[in-house]
mmCIF file of C-alpha atoms in Angstrom:
data_model
loop_
_atom_site.group_PDB
_atom_site.id
_atom_site.type_symbol
_atom_site.label_atom_id
_atom_site.label_comp_id
_atom_site.label_asym_id
_atom_site.label_seq_id
_atom_site.Cartn_x
_atom_site.Cartn_y
_atom_site.Cartn_z
ATOM 1 C CA UNK U 290 0.000 0.000 0.000
ATOM 2 C CA UNK U 291 2.813 2.406 0.959
ATOM 3 C CA UNK U 292 4.727 1.497 -2.215
ATOM 4 C CA UNK U 293 1.633 2.191 -4.324
ATOM 5 C CA UNK U 294 1.139 5.647 -2.774
ATOM 6 C CA UNK U 295 4.841 6.439 -3.251
ATOM 7 C CA UNK U 296 4.690 5.371 -6.902
ATOM 8 C CA UNK U 297 1.601 7.517 -7.484
ATOM 9 C CA UNK U 298 3.304 10.576 -5.983
ATOM 10 C CA UNK U 299 6.456 9.966 -7.990
ATOM 11 C CA UNK U 300 4.422 9.559 -11.175
ATOM 12 C CA UNK U 301 2.583 12.840 -10.477
ATOM 13 C CA UNK U 302 5.867 14.703 -9.946
ATOM 14 C CA UNK U 303 7.284 13.363 -13.207
ATOM 15 C CA UNK U 304 4.162 14.386 -15.119
ATOM 16 C CA UNK U 305 4.312 17.905 -13.631
ATOM 17 C CA UNK U 306 7.975 18.259 -14.621
ATOM 18 C CA UNK U 307 7.192 16.945 -18.106
ATOM 19 C CA UNK U 308 4.290 19.379 -18.532
ATOM 20 C CA UNK U 309 6.213 22.356 -17.148
ATOM 21 C CA UNK U 310 9.232 21.791 -19.410
ATOM 22 C CA UNK U 311 7.013 20.841 -22.338
ATOM 23 C CA UNK U 312 5.012 24.057 -22.040
ATOM 24 C CA UNK U 313 8.138 26.181 -22.537
ATOM 25 C CA UNK U 314 9.487 23.983 -25.327
ATOM 26 C CA UNK U 315 6.139 24.217 -27.101
ATOM 27 C CA UNK U 316 6.128 27.998 -26.637
ATOM 28 C CA UNK U 317 9.564 28.253 -28.239
ATOM 29 C CA UNK U 318 8.338 26.243 -31.231
ATOM 30 C CA UNK U 319 5.060 28.155 -31.709
ATOM 31 C CA UNK U 320 5.786 31.810 -31.005
ATOM 32 C CA UNK U 321 8.006 33.970 -33.243
ATOM 33 C CA UNK U 322 11.461 34.829 -31.905
ATOM 34 C CA UNK U 323 10.772 38.600 -31.462
ATOM 35 C CA UNK U 324 7.739 37.816 -29.316
ATOM 36 C CA UNK U 325 9.786 35.443 -27.178
ATOM 37 C CA UNK U 326 12.522 38.050 -26.715
ATOM 38 C CA UNK U 327 10.013 40.706 -25.688
ATOM 39 C CA UNK U 328 8.313 38.229 -23.348
ATOM 40 C CA UNK U 329 11.487 37.293 -21.483
ATOM 41 C CA UNK U 330 12.955 40.822 -21.242
ATOM 42 C CA UNK U 331 10.372 41.878 -18.648
ATOM 43 C CA UNK U 332 11.464 42.708 -15.086
ATOM 44 C CA UNK U 333 12.666 39.760 -13.006
ATOM 45 C CA UNK U 334 9.680 40.013 -10.671
ATOM 46 C CA UNK U 335 7.181 39.663 -13.490
ATOM 47 C CA UNK U 336 9.212 36.817 -15.012
ATOM 48 C CA UNK U 337 9.236 34.915 -11.702
ATOM 49 C CA UNK U 338 5.505 35.480 -11.338
ATOM 50 C CA UNK U 339 4.992 34.187 -14.890
ATOM 51 C CA UNK U 340 7.026 31.041 -14.130
ATOM 52 C CA UNK U 341 5.159 30.485 -10.859
ATOM 53 C CA UNK U 342 1.799 30.947 -12.587
ATOM 54 C CA UNK U 343 2.818 28.504 -15.312
ATOM 55 C CA UNK U 344 3.950 25.959 -12.689
ATOM 56 C CA UNK U 345 0.649 26.230 -10.810
ATOM 57 C CA UNK U 346 -1.236 25.883 -14.081
ATOM 58 C CA UNK U 347 0.781 22.751 -14.977
ATOM 59 C CA UNK U 348 0.089 21.257 -11.537
ATOM 60 C CA UNK U 349 -3.624 21.906 -11.994
ATOM 61 C CA UNK U 350 -3.567 20.423 -15.495
ATOM 62 C CA UNK U 351 -1.769 17.253 -14.344
ATOM 63 C CA UNK U 352 -4.046 16.840 -11.320
ATOM 64 C CA UNK U 353 -7.077 17.258 -13.562
ATOM 65 C CA UNK U 354 -5.754 14.721 -16.073
ATOM 66 C CA UNK U 355 -4.987 12.144 -13.372
ATOM 67 C CA UNK U 356 -8.361 12.722 -11.726
ATOM 68 C CA UNK U 357 -10.164 12.075 -15.024
ATOM 69 C CA UNK U 358 -8.062 8.950 -15.628
ATOM 70 C CA UNK U 359 -8.659 7.530 -12.158
ATOM 71 C CA UNK U 360 -12.373 8.303 -12.315
ATOM 72 C CA UNK U 361 -12.765 6.557 -15.670
ATOM 73 C CA UNK U 362 -10.582 3.625 -14.551
ATOM 74 C CA UNK U 363 -13.106 2.932 -11.797
ATOM 75 C CA UNK U 364 -16.157 3.240 -14.044
ATOM 76 C CA UNK U 365 -15.270 2.452 -17.668
ATOM 77 C CA UNK U 366 -12.562 -0.128 -18.350
ATOM 78 C CA UNK U 367 -10.231 0.020 -21.325
ATOM 79 C CA UNK U 368 -10.576 -3.761 -21.529
ATOM 80 C CA UNK U 369 -14.348 -3.928 -21.970
ATOM 81 C CA UNK U 370 -15.347 -0.649 -23.704
ATOM 82 C CA UNK U 371 -12.225 0.882 -25.273
ATOM 83 C CA UNK U 372 -13.935 3.193 -27.807
ATOM 84 C CA UNK U 373 -16.357 4.648 -25.278
ATOM 85 C CA UNK U 374 -13.485 5.111 -22.845
ATOM 86 C CA UNK U 375 -11.362 6.866 -25.481
ATOM 87 C CA UNK U 376 -14.176 9.248 -26.485
ATOM 88 C CA UNK U 377 -15.062 10.176 -22.903
ATOM 89 C CA UNK U 378 -11.410 10.546 -21.946
ATOM 90 C CA UNK U 379 -10.700 13.017 -24.767
ATOM 91 C CA UNK U 380 -13.905 15.008 -24.197
ATOM 92 C CA UNK U 381 -13.408 15.279 -20.436
ATOM 93 C CA UNK U 382 -9.738 16.191 -20.790
ATOM 94 C CA UNK U 383 -10.439 18.939 -23.341
ATOM 95 C CA UNK U 384 -13.424 20.251 -21.381
ATOM 96 C CA UNK U 385 -11.438 20.311 -18.152
ATOM 97 C CA UNK U 386 -8.504 22.152 -19.712
ATOM 98 C CA UNK U 387 -10.766 24.713 -21.399
ATOM 99 C CA UNK U 388 -12.500 25.379 -18.065
ATOM 100 C CA UNK U 389 -9.112 25.692 -16.379
ATOM 101 C CA UNK U 390 -7.914 28.164 -19.026
ATOM 102 C CA UNK U 391 -11.131 30.192 -18.689
ATOM 103 C CA UNK U 392 -10.694 30.347 -14.902
ATOM 104 C CA UNK U 393 -7.091 31.512 -15.309
ATOM 105 C CA UNK U 394 -8.207 34.066 -17.890
ATOM 106 C CA UNK U 395 -10.907 35.426 -15.589
ATOM 107 C CA UNK U 396 -8.415 35.705 -12.751
ATOM 108 C CA UNK U 397 -6.098 37.560 -15.106
ATOM 109 C CA UNK U 398 -8.873 40.005 -15.996
ATOM 110 C CA UNK U 399 -9.771 40.530 -12.347
ATOM 111 C CA UNK U 400 -6.216 41.313 -11.312
ATOM 112 C CA UNK U 401 -5.236 43.122 -14.538
ATOM 113 C CA UNK U 402 -3.874 46.663 -14.267
ATOM 114 C CA UNK U 403 -6.604 49.039 -15.523
ATOM 115 C CA UNK U 404 -3.954 51.120 -17.309
ATOM 116 C CA UNK U 405 -2.734 48.120 -19.345
ATOM 117 C CA UNK U 406 -3.827 48.082 -22.965
ATOM 118 C CA UNK U 407 -6.071 45.209 -24.081
ATOM 119 C CA UNK U 408 -4.367 42.435 -26.023
ATOM 120 C CA UNK U 409 -3.945 42.913 -29.743
ATOM 121 C CA UNK U 410 -5.318 40.430 -32.327
ATOM 122 C CA UNK U 411 -1.784 39.105 -32.796
ATOM 123 C CA UNK U 412 -1.457 38.368 -29.087
ATOM 124 C CA UNK U 413 -4.887 36.745 -29.100
ATOM 125 C CA UNK U 414 -3.776 34.521 -31.975
ATOM 126 C CA UNK U 415 -0.645 33.619 -30.054
ATOM 127 C CA UNK U 416 -2.815 32.820 -27.057
ATOM 128 C CA UNK U 417 -4.890 30.455 -29.187
ATOM 129 C CA UNK U 418 -1.700 28.730 -30.330
ATOM 130 C CA UNK U 419 -0.619 28.290 -26.738
ATOM 131 C CA UNK U 420 -4.073 26.942 -25.834
ATOM 132 C CA UNK U 421 -3.762 24.339 -28.600
ATOM 133 C CA UNK U 422 -0.315 23.435 -27.278
ATOM 134 C CA UNK U 423 -1.754 23.084 -23.782
ATOM 135 C CA UNK U 424 -4.457 20.743 -25.099
ATOM 136 C CA UNK U 425 -1.794 18.720 -26.877
ATOM 137 C CA UNK U 426 0.227 18.440 -23.666
ATOM 138 C CA UNK U 427 -2.883 17.418 -21.759
ATOM 139 C CA UNK U 428 -3.679 14.628 -24.199
ATOM 140 C CA UNK U 429 -0.012 13.567 -24.084
ATOM 141 C CA UNK U 430 -0.187 13.325 -20.296
ATOM 142 C CA UNK U 431 -3.395 11.321 -20.598
ATOM 143 C CA UNK U 432 -1.752 8.998 -23.121
ATOM 144 C CA UNK U 433 1.285 8.474 -20.878
ATOM 145 C CA UNK U 434 -0.892 7.840 -17.844
ATOM 146 C CA UNK U 435 -3.061 5.417 -19.798
ATOM 147 C CA UNK U 436 0.060 3.612 -21.003
ATOM 148 C CA UNK U 437 1.312 3.460 -17.415
ATOM 149 C CA UNK U 438 -2.045 2.063 -16.290
ATOM 150 C CA UNK U 439 -2.225 -0.540 -19.079
ATOM 151 C CA UNK U 440 1.397 -1.549 -18.473
ATOM 152 C CA UNK U 441 0.594 -2.067 -14.801
ATOM 153 C CA UNK U 442 -2.460 -4.133 -15.739
ATOM 154 C CA UNK U 443 -0.371 -6.198 -18.140
ATOM 155 C CA UNK U 444 2.254 -6.835 -15.451
ATOM 156 C CA UNK U 445 -0.462 -7.812 -12.965
ATOM 157 C CA UNK U 446 -2.073 -10.188 -15.452
ATOM 158 C CA UNK U 447 1.328 -11.644 -16.331
ATOM 159 C CA UNK U 448 2.092 -12.291 -12.656
ATOM 160 C CA UNK U 449 -1.352 -13.809 -12.164
ATOM 161 C CA UNK U 450 -0.855 -16.055 -15.192
ATOM 162 C CA UNK U 451 2.555 -17.147 -13.888
ATOM 163 C CA UNK U 452 1.139 -17.819 -10.432
ATOM 164 C CA UNK U 453 -1.732 -19.769 -12.001
ATOM 165 C CA UNK U 454 0.722 -21.858 -14.048
ATOM 166 C CA UNK U 455 2.874 -22.511 -10.985
ATOM 167 C CA UNK U 456 -0.171 -23.475 -8.956
ATOM 168 C CA UNK U 457 -1.411 -25.720 -11.766
ATOM 169 C CA UNK U 458 2.040 -27.331 -11.999
ATOM 170 C CA UNK U 459 2.089 -27.897 -8.245
ATOM 171 C CA UNK U 460 -1.386 -29.426 -8.399
ATOM 172 C CA UNK U 461 -0.380 -31.667 -11.307
ATOM 173 C CA UNK U 462 2.735 -32.743 -9.452
ATOM 174 C CA UNK U 463 0.741 -33.464 -6.305
ATOM 175 C CA UNK U 464 -1.846 -35.419 -8.291
ATOM 176 C CA UNK U 465 0.902 -37.316 -10.094
ATOM 177 C CA UNK U 466 2.630 -38.163 -6.809
ATOM 178 C CA UNK U 467 -0.655 -39.295 -5.253
ATOM 179 C CA UNK U 468 -1.417 -41.387 -8.313
ATOM 180 C CA UNK U 469 2.067 -42.890 -8.268
ATOM 181 C CA UNK U 470 1.652 -43.684 -4.598
ATOM 182 C CA UNK U 471 -1.689 -45.354 -5.332
ATOM 183 C CA UNK U 472 -0.068 -47.317 -8.152
ATOM 184 C CA UNK U 473 2.799 -48.280 -5.877
ATOM 185 C CA UNK U 474 0.407 -49.552 -3.223
ATOM 186 C CA UNK U 475 -1.539 -51.458 -5.868
ATOM 187 C CA UNK U 476 1.670 -52.922 -7.299
ATOM 188 C CA UNK U 477 2.950 -53.676 -3.818
ATOM 189 C CA UNK U 478 -0.094 -55.787 -3.031
ATOM 190 C CA UNK U 479 0.139 -57.817 -6.254
ATOM 191 C CA UNK U 480 3.920 -57.802 -6.168
ATOM 192 C CA UNK U 481 4.227 -59.109 -2.629
ATOM 193 C CA UNK U 482 1.437 -61.678 -3.024
ATOM 194 C CA UNK U 483 2.694 -63.052 -6.361
ATOM 195 C CA UNK U 484 6.333 -63.180 -5.323
ATOM 196 C CA UNK U 485 5.699 -64.709 -1.909
ATOM 197 C CA UNK U 486 3.605 -67.386 -3.612
ATOM 198 C CA UNK U 487 6.416 -68.038 -6.098
ATOM 199 C CA UNK U 488 8.985 -67.997 -3.284
ATOM 200 C CA UNK U 489 7.151 -70.627 -1.263
ATOM 201 C CA UNK U 490 7.061 -72.911 -4.321
ATOM 202 C CA UNK U 491 10.767 -72.396 -5.038
ATOM 203 C CA UNK U 492 11.824 -73.087 -1.443
ATOM 204 C CA UNK U 493 10.039 -76.439 -1.556
ATOM 205 C CA UNK U 494 11.742 -77.354 -4.840
ATOM 206 C CA UNK U 495 15.200 -75.762 -4.556
ATOM 207 C CA UNK U 496 16.404 -74.005 -1.414
ATOM 208 C CA UNK U 497 19.397 -72.372 -3.161
ATOM 209 C CA UNK U 498 17.149 -70.942 -5.862
ATOM 210 C CA UNK U 499 14.724 -69.829 -3.173
ATOM 211 C CA UNK U 500 17.585 -67.986 -1.448
ATOM 212 C CA UNK U 501 18.552 -66.222 -4.693
ATOM 213 C CA UNK U 502 14.922 -65.364 -5.307
ATOM 214 C CA UNK U 503 14.687 -63.851 -1.819
ATOM 215 C CA UNK U 504 17.777 -61.700 -2.453
ATOM 216 C CA UNK U 505 16.405 -60.326 -5.712
ATOM 217 C CA UNK U 506 12.988 -59.825 -4.179
ATOM 218 C CA UNK U 507 14.646 -57.778 -1.404
ATOM 219 C CA UNK U 508 16.573 -55.668 -3.957
ATOM 220 C CA UNK U 509 13.450 -54.911 -5.963
ATOM 221 C CA UNK U 510 11.324 -54.089 -2.951
ATOM 222 C CA UNK U 511 14.035 -51.863 -1.455
ATOM 223 C CA UNK U 512 14.249 -50.056 -4.802
ATOM 224 C CA UNK U 513 10.490 -49.477 -4.746
ATOM 225 C CA UNK U 514 10.608 -48.053 -1.234
ATOM 226 C CA UNK U 515 13.676 -45.842 -1.697
ATOM 227 C CA UNK U 516 13.060 -44.372 -5.160
ATOM 228 C CA UNK U 517 9.291 -44.036 -5.389
ATOM 229 C CA UNK U 518 9.456 -40.396 -4.196
ATOM 230 C CA UNK U 519 12.410 -39.321 -6.369
ATOM 231 C CA UNK U 520 11.711 -37.326 -9.524
ATOM 232 C CA UNK U 521 14.663 -38.737 -11.483
ATOM 233 C CA UNK U 522 17.281 -41.426 -11.056
ATOM 234 C CA UNK U 523 20.236 -42.497 -13.249
ATOM 235 C CA UNK U 524 19.392 -44.991 -15.959
ATOM 236 C CA UNK U 525 22.087 -47.276 -14.529
ATOM 237 C CA UNK U 526 20.047 -47.585 -11.305
ATOM 238 C CA UNK U 527 16.913 -48.462 -13.255
ATOM 239 C CA UNK U 528 18.858 -51.111 -15.194
ATOM 240 C CA UNK U 529 20.138 -52.646 -11.934
ATOM 241 C CA UNK U 530 16.544 -52.821 -10.774
ATOM 242 C CA UNK U 531 15.589 -54.409 -14.094
ATOM 243 C CA UNK U 532 18.118 -57.244 -13.628
ATOM 244 C CA UNK U 533 16.629 -58.206 -10.271
ATOM 245 C CA UNK U 534 13.098 -57.721 -11.583
ATOM 246 C CA UNK U 535 13.773 -59.971 -14.609
ATOM 247 C CA UNK U 536 15.004 -62.698 -12.263
ATOM 248 C CA UNK U 537 11.727 -62.593 -10.342
ATOM 249 C CA UNK U 538 9.592 -62.599 -13.498
ATOM 250 C CA UNK U 539 11.575 -65.466 -15.027
ATOM 251 C CA UNK U 540 11.021 -67.702 -12.004
ATOM 252 C CA UNK U 541 7.453 -66.524 -11.511
ATOM 253 C CA UNK U 542 6.265 -66.932 -15.107
ATOM 254 C CA UNK U 543 8.887 -69.305 -16.472
ATOM 255 C CA UNK U 544 9.620 -69.327 -20.194
ATOM 256 C CA UNK U 545 6.446 -67.377 -21.008
ATOM 257 C CA UNK U 546 8.322 -64.056 -21.083
ATOM 258 C CA UNK U 547 11.697 -63.158 -22.565
ATOM 259 C CA UNK U 548 13.672 -59.932 -22.223
ATOM 260 C CA UNK U 549 16.098 -58.524 -24.782
ATOM 261 C CA UNK U 550 18.062 -55.582 -23.368
ATOM 262 C CA UNK U 551 20.503 -53.602 -25.533
ATOM 263 C CA UNK U 552 21.794 -50.581 -23.599
ATOM 264 C CA UNK U 553 25.458 -49.554 -23.724
ATOM 265 C CA UNK U 554 27.282 -47.707 -20.975
ATOM 266 C CA UNK U 555 27.179 -44.354 -22.836
ATOM 267 C CA UNK U 556 23.629 -43.760 -21.659
ATOM 268 C CA UNK U 557 24.090 -44.867 -18.058
ATOM 269 C CA UNK U 558 24.391 -41.275 -16.780
ATOM 270 C CA UNK U 559 21.116 -40.169 -18.356
ATOM 271 C CA UNK U 560 18.136 -39.767 -16.057
ATOM 272 C CA UNK U 561 14.706 -41.403 -16.001
ATOM 273 C CA UNK U 562 11.709 -41.199 -13.641
ATOM 274 C CA UNK U 563 11.843 -44.164 -11.226
ATOM 275 C CA UNK U 564 9.540 -47.174 -11.670
ATOM 276 C CA UNK U 565 9.077 -46.340 -15.379
ATOM 277 C CA UNK U 566 10.298 -49.745 -16.520
ATOM 278 C CA UNK U 567 8.262 -51.590 -13.896
ATOM 279 C CA UNK U 568 5.068 -49.803 -14.940
ATOM 280 C CA UNK U 569 5.662 -50.578 -18.629
ATOM 281 C CA UNK U 570 6.641 -54.206 -17.990
ATOM 282 C CA UNK U 571 3.621 -54.762 -15.740
ATOM 283 C CA UNK U 572 1.468 -53.181 -18.457
ATOM 284 C CA UNK U 573 2.862 -55.630 -21.032
ATOM 285 C CA UNK U 574 2.397 -58.640 -18.740
ATOM 286 C CA UNK U 575 -1.145 -57.591 -17.910
ATOM 287 C CA UNK U 576 -2.390 -57.256 -21.491
ATOM 288 C CA UNK U 577 -0.572 -60.121 -23.223
ATOM 289 C CA UNK U 578 -0.340 -63.893 -22.982
ATOM 290 C CA UNK U 579 2.753 -65.415 -21.383
ATOM 291 C CA UNK U 580 2.967 -68.969 -22.722
ATOM 292 C CA UNK U 581 6.106 -71.047 -23.127
ATOM 293 C CA UNK U 582 5.264 -72.161 -26.668
ATOM 294 C CA UNK U 583 4.692 -68.549 -27.783
ATOM 295 C CA UNK U 584 6.492 -66.359 -25.249
ATOM 296 C CA UNK U 585 5.977 -62.627 -24.804
ATOM 297 C CA UNK U 586 9.103 -60.833 -26.019
ATOM 298 C CA UNK U 587 9.946 -57.491 -24.395
ATOM 299 C CA UNK U 588 12.718 -55.462 -26.059
ATOM 300 C CA UNK U 589 14.464 -52.610 -24.258
ATOM 301 C CA UNK U 590 16.847 -50.537 -26.403
ATOM 302 C CA UNK U 591 18.559 -47.144 -26.332
ATOM 303 C CA UNK U 592 18.221 -45.330 -29.667
ATOM 304 C CA UNK U 593 20.351 -42.556 -31.185
ATOM 305 C CA UNK U 594 18.009 -39.849 -29.847
ATOM 306 C CA UNK U 595 18.666 -40.850 -26.225
ATOM 307 C CA UNK U 596 15.257 -42.465 -25.979
ATOM 308 C CA UNK U 597 14.578 -45.726 -24.216
ATOM 309 C CA UNK U 598 12.427 -47.903 -26.485
ATOM 310 C CA UNK U 599 10.326 -50.529 -24.732
ATOM 311 C CA UNK U 600 8.457 -52.711 -27.206
ATOM 312 C CA UNK U 601 6.639 -56.019 -27.199
ATOM 313 C CA UNK U 602 4.775 -58.049 -29.750
ATOM 314 C CA UNK U 603 1.054 -58.089 -29.110
ATOM 315 C CA UNK U 604 -0.318 -61.410 -27.852
ATOM 316 C CA UNK U 605 -3.908 -60.611 -26.892
ATOM 317 C CA UNK U 606 -5.223 -62.466 -23.882
ATOM 318 C CA UNK U 607 -8.285 -64.619 -24.420
ATOM 319 C CA UNK U 608 -10.247 -62.783 -21.737
ATOM 320 C CA UNK U 609 -9.862 -59.027 -22.086
ATOM 321 C CA UNK U 610 -9.059 -57.173 -18.883
ATOM 322 C CA UNK U 611 -10.282 -53.727 -17.979
ATOM 323 C CA UNK U 612 -7.495 -51.174 -18.323
ATOM 324 C CA UNK U 613 -7.348 -48.000 -16.261
ATOM 325 C CA UNK U 614 -4.365 -46.668 -18.215
ATOM 326 C CA UNK U 615 -2.971 -45.304 -14.948
ATOM 327 C CA UNK U 616 0.566 -46.573 -15.571
ATOM 328 C CA UNK U 617 1.118 -44.851 -18.924
ATOM 329 C CA UNK U 618 -0.812 -41.785 -17.796
ATOM 330 C CA UNK U 619 1.330 -41.445 -14.700
ATOM 331 C CA UNK U 620 4.530 -41.643 -16.750
ATOM 332 C CA UNK U 621 3.234 -38.964 -19.152
ATOM 333 C CA UNK U 622 2.117 -36.732 -16.264
ATOM 334 C CA UNK U 623 5.520 -36.922 -14.614
ATOM 335 C CA UNK U 624 7.258 -36.064 -17.891
ATOM 336 C CA UNK U 625 4.921 -33.105 -18.365
ATOM 337 C CA UNK U 626 6.222 -31.712 -15.061
ATOM 338 C CA UNK U 627 9.867 -32.326 -15.990
ATOM 339 C CA UNK U 628 10.067 -30.592 -19.382
ATOM 340 C CA UNK U 629 8.994 -30.444 -23.011
ATOM 341 C CA UNK U 630 9.948 -33.992 -23.994
ATOM 342 C CA UNK U 631 7.096 -36.452 -23.705
ATOM 343 C CA UNK U 632 6.845 -40.237 -24.093
ATOM 344 C CA UNK U 633 5.619 -41.455 -27.476
ATOM 345 C CA UNK U 634 3.322 -44.475 -27.799
ATOM 346 C CA UNK U 635 3.303 -46.378 -31.103
ATOM 347 C CA UNK U 636 0.895 -49.229 -31.679
ATOM 348 C CA UNK U 637 0.453 -51.411 -34.750
ATOM 349 C CA UNK U 638 -1.451 -54.599 -35.323
ATOM 350 C CA UNK U 639 1.435 -56.731 -34.082
ATOM 351 C CA UNK U 640 3.646 -54.412 -32.025
ATOM 352 C CA UNK U 641 3.306 -52.047 -29.072
ATOM 353 C CA UNK U 642 6.156 -49.583 -28.451
ATOM 354 C CA UNK U 643 6.774 -46.771 -25.974
ATOM 355 C CA UNK U 644 9.633 -44.295 -26.441
ATOM 356 C CA UNK U 645 10.799 -42.831 -23.133
ATOM 357 C CA UNK U 646 12.986 -39.678 -23.398
ATOM 358 C CA UNK U 647 16.057 -39.792 -21.193
ATOM 359 C CA UNK U 648 16.971 -36.495 -19.544
ATOM 360 C CA UNK U 649 20.345 -34.897 -18.867
#
């Protein structure tokens, strides 16, 4: 509030200075040189009085202009009715200045020396020129003030738009995190149940294999707990998770699913949202058959554009399952919060592929 009042006062002072200096510059341009010389060769007292009168007149003109602007800003917006606002602004400014000039003229007549000769037609014409210049200065002040007002509005709207975008981004991030947490809980339930069931079978058949299965199960579950809240992790960490996860899937499903991973070390420092591979692999396992005589093949490659390509041939299940699409949607939502690059989904009759951009 204090800053606003200070800015208003500073703006008023600048407008008064502009009008005061502009009035003399305009006079120099309009009036002939002999008239100017005769005007400024008067006694110093009269010259000081003339300057003081001009300053008071400029203050009144600026105050009037700002009053008209503020009054119209409260009642007629430039945004909704610009032409009506422009017409009223010009009419009120001109009317106000004419009234102000008439008042000054009447005061001049009241306090005029009776012995002084009335103004000649030439001086009257010069007075008209000066009046036109005053009107021009008034409209210039109004234009500057309007520009100042519209610039302030634009800055306010820009800040509001930025705050809205930030708030929307925060809301999207919160929703994405909540959704990821819900997915994690859902995956946890299936993950723990399926793997504990597989573990109990393996322990009965082969204790050493059961021990290895337990180790990999621990690695995967620790990864889920530690990284589920991180925005990005190195691709190398996700690949380590994938090795343990493949071990679990292989001994849970058997030969019904095969993985082909082709990722060199050059991309290990690139970043990826955590759990991306798990969500895509679970999506593939959910919507395709996993039979030993016709196994589901999942290919994971790093292309030249630093994109992770996860593809699988389509083996439709006999009984279609309802799909919420939460996994893919969550991945896309998280990428929308991270930058411009977005995952690309390509689907043909026989192949389903997702391209995941890797970030620096």
